[in-house]
CSV table of C-alpha atoms in Angstrom, one decimal:
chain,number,residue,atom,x,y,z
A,1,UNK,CA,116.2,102.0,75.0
A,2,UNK,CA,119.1,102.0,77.0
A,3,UNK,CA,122.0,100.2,74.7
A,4,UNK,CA,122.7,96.8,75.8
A,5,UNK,CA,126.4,97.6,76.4
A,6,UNK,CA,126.0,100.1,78.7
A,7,UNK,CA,126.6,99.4,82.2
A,8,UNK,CA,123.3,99.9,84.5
A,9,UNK,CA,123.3,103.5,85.8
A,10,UNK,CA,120.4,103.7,89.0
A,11,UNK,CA,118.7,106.9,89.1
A,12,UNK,CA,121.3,109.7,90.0
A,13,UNK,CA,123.9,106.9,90.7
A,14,UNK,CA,127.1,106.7,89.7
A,15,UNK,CA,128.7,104.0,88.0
A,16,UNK,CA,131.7,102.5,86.7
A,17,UNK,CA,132.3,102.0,82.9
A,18,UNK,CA,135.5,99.9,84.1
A,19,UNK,CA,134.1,98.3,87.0
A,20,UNK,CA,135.5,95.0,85.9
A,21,UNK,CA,138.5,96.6,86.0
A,22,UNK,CA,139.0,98.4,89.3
A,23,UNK,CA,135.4,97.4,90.7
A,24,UNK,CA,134.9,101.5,91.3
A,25,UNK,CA,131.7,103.4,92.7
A,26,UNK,CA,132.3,106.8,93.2
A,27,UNK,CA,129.1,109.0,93.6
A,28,UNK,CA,129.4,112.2,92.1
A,29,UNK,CA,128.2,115.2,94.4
A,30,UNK,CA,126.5,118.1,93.7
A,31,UNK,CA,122.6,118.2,91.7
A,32,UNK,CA,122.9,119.4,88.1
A,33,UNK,CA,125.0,122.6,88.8
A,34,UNK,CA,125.4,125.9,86.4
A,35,UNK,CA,126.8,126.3,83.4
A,36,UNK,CA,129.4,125.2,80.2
A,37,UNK,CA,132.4,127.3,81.7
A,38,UNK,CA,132.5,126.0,84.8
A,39,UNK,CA,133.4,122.4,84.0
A,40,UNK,CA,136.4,123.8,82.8
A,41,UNK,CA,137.4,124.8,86.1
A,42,UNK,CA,136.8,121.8,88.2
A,43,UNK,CA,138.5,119.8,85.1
A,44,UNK,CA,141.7,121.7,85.2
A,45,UNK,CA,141.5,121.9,89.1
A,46,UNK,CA,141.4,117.8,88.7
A,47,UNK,CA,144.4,117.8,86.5
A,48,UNK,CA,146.4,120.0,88.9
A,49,UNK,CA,145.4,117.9,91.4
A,50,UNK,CA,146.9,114.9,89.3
A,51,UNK,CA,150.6,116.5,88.4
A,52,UNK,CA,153.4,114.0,87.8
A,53,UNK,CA,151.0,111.0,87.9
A,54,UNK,CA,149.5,109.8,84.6
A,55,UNK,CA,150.4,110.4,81.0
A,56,UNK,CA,151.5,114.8,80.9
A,57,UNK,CA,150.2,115.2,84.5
A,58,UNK,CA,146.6,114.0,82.9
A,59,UNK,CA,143.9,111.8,85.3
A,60,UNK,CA,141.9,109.6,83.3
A,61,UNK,CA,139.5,108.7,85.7
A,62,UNK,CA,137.4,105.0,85.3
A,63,UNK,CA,134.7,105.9,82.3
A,64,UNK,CA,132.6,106.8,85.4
A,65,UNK,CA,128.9,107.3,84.0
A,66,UNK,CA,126.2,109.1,86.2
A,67,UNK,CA,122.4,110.4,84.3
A,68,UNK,CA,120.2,112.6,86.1
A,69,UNK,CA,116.4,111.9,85.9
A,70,UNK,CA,114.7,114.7,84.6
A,71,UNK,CA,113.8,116.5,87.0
A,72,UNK,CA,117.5,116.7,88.4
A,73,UNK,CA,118.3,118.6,84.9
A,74,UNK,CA,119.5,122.4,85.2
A,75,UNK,CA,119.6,124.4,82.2
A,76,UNK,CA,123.4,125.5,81.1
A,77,UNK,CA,124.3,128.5,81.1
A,78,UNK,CA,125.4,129.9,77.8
A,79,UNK,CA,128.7,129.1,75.9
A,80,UNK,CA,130.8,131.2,73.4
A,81,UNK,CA,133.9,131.1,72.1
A,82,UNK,CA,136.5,130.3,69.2
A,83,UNK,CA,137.1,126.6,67.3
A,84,UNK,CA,140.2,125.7,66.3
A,85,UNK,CA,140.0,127.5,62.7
A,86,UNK,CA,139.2,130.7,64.6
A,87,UNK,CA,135.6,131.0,63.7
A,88,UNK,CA,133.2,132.1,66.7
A,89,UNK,CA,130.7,129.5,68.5
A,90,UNK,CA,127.9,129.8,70.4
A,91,UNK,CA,126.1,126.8,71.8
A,92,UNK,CA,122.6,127.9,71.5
A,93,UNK,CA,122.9,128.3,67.6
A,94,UNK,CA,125.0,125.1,67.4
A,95,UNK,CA,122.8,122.6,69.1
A,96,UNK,CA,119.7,124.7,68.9
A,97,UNK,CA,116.8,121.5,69.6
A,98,UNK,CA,119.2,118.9,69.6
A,99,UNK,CA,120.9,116.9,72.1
A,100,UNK,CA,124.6,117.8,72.2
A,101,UNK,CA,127.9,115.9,73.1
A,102,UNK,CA,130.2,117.7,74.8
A,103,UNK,CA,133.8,116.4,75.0
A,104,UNK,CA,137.0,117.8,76.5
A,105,UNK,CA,139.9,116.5,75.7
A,106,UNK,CA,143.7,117.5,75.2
A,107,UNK,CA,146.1,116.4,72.3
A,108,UNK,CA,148.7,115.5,74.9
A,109,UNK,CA,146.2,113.0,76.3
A,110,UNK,CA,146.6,109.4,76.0
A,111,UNK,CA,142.9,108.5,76.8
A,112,UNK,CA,141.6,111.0,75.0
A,113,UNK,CA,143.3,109.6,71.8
A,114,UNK,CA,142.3,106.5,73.3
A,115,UNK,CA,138.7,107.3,72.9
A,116,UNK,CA,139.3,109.2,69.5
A,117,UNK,CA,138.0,106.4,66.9
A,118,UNK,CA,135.2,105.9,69.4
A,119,UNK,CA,134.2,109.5,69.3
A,120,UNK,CA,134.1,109.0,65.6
A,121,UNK,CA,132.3,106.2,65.2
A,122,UNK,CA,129.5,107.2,67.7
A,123,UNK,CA,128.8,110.4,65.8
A,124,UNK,CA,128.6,109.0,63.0
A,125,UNK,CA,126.2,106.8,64.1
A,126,UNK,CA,123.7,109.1,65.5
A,127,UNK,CA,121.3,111.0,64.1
A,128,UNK,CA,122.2,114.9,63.3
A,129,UNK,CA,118.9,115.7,62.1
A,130,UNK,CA,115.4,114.5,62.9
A,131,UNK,CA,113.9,114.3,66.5
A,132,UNK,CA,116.7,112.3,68.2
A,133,UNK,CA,119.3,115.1,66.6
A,134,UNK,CA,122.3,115.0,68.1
A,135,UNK,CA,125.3,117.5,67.7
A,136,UNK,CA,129.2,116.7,69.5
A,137,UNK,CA,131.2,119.5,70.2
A,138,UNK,CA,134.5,119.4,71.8
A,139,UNK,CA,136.6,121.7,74.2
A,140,UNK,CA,140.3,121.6,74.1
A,141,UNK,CA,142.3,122.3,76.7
A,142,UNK,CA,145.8,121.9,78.1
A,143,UNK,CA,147.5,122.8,74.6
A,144,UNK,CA,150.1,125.2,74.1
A,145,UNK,CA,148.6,126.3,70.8
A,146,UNK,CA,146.6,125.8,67.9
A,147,UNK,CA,148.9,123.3,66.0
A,148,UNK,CA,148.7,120.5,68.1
A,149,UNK,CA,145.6,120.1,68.6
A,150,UNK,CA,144.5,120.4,64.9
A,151,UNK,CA,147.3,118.1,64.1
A,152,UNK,CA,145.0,115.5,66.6
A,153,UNK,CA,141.5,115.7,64.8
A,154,UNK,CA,143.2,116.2,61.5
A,155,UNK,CA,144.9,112.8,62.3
A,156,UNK,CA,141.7,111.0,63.7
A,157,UNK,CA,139.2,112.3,61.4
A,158,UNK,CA,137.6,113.7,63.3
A,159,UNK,CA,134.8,116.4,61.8
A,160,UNK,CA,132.8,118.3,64.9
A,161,UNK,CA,133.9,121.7,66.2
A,162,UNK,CA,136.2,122.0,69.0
A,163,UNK,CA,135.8,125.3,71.0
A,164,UNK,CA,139.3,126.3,73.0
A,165,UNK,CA,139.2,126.8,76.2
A,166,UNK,CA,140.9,130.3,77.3
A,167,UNK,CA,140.1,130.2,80.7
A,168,UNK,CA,136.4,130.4,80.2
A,169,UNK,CA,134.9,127.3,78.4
A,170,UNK,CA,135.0,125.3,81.0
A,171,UNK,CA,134.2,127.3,83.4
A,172,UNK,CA,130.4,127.3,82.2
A,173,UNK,CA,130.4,123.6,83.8
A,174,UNK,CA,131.6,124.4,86.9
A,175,UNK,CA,128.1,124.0,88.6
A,176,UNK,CA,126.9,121.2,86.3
A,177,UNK,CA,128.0,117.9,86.8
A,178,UNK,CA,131.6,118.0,88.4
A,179,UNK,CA,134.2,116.7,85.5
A,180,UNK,CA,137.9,115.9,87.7
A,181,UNK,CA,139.6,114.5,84.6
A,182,UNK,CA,140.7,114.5,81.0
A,183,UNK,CA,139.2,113.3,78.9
A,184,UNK,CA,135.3,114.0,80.3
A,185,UNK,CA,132.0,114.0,78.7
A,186,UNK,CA,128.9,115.8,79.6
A,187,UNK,CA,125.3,115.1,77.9
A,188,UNK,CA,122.9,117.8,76.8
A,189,UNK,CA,119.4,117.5,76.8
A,190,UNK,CA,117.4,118.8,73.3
A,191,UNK,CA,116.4,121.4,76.5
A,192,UNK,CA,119.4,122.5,76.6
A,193,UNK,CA,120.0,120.9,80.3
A,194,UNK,CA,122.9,119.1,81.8
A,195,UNK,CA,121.5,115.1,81.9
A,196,UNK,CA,124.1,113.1,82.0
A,197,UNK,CA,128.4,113.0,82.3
A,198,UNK,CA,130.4,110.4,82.1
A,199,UNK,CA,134.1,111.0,83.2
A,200,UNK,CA,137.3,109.8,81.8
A,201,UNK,CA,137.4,107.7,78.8
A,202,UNK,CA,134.3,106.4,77.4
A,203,UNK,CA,133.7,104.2,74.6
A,204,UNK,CA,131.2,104.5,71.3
A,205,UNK,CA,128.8,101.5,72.9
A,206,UNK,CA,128.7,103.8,76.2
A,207,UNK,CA,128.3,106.9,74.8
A,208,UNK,CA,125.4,105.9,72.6
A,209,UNK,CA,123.8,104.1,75.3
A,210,UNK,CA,124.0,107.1,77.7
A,211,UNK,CA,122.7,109.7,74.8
A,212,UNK,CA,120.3,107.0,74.3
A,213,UNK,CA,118.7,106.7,77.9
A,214,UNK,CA,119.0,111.0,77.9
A,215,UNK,CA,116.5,111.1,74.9
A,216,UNK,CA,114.2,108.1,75.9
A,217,UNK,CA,114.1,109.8,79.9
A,218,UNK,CA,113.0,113.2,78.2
A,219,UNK,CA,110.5,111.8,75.8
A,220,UNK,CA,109.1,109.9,78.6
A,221,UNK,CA,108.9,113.2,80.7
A,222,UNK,CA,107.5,115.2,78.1
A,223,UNK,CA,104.3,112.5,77.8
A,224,UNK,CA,103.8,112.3,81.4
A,225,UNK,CA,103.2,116.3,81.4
A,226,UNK,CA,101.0,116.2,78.1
């Protein structure tokens, strides 16, 4: 069931998390697209876009939350690379059967320390093992080197990998759902397809509602079929 807290989100419409704020509907183009790396791309594209306006240059965007029904879902194209401590990651081991949270952020980010204790909270609450599984992983871009950015989980507690980008990373997500701003979130099916994004900074009541409607959409598909 779709947590009570979560804004409405229509079948592949977009919707504001801050509506009440800005009373924002942008529709996000483009059907589930490719891959892990090449979110990276359109996310730093939007950041470039987005220099000398914000906190460092970064666009927060509205906490704006789109799902794709199932049979919108495209599979993601692998992703490999290095966590913070240097160890190699590959996203098919890592979230192998469950549904993973993927979240790219920055240190220099104010919304994405914004978010932080929300982050937190929200993997803590869901499951990591069991059929409604689900794994967060994080991509960290826009630092100048390791230190920061393991100063800023060390100092939020916060326990899930982080992949850095190189160039790469986000580049797998480039044909997914479009991401235009730091920080962004993209929902993986236990399929191990792109299901749902929710871009700029999200909150631990959205963020379980939207893994929420992911799993309860594909468990509905998958009994339709049988």
């Amino acid at each position: 069931m779709l947590n009570p807290n979560l804004p409405p989100t229509p079948t592949r419409t977009a919707t504001s998390a801050a509506s009440a704020r800005s009373g924002a509907r942008v529709g996000l183009e483009g059907a589930a697209l490719t891959a892990l790396t090449s979110l990276a791309a359109l996310v730093l594209t939007g950041c470039a876009q987005t220099q000398g306006t914000g906190e460092k240059g970064f666009n927060s965007g509205d906490g704006i939350v789109t799902v794709l029904p199932v049979a919108e879902r495209e599979p993601l194209p692998e992703l490999t690379g290095r966590t913070l401590d240097g160890q190699s990651l590959t996203l098919a081991e890592y979230g192998a059967g469950k549904t993973v949270v993927v979240n790219v952020w920055g240190s220099l980010c104010g919304p994405c320390r914004a978010e932080a204790d929300d982050l937190v909270e929200a993997d803590a609450e869901l499951p990591d093992t069991g059929e409604n599984a689900v794994a967060l992983l994080g991509i960290n871009v826009r630092d100048p080197g390791p230190g920061a950015a393991q100063a800023f989980v060390r100092e939020y507690g916060i326990t899930a990998p982080s992949v850095v980008d190189e160039g790469e990373a986000l580049l797998t997500f480039s044909d997914t759902l479009p991401a235009n701003a730091i920080p962004s979130t993209v929902v993986i099916d236990d399929q191990g397809q792109v299901a749902a994004s929710i871009i700029g900074e999200t909150t631990k009541a959205t963020l379980v509602g939207v893994v929420d409607e992911v799993q309860a959409s594909g468990r509905t598909a998958a009994e339709q079929d049988s």
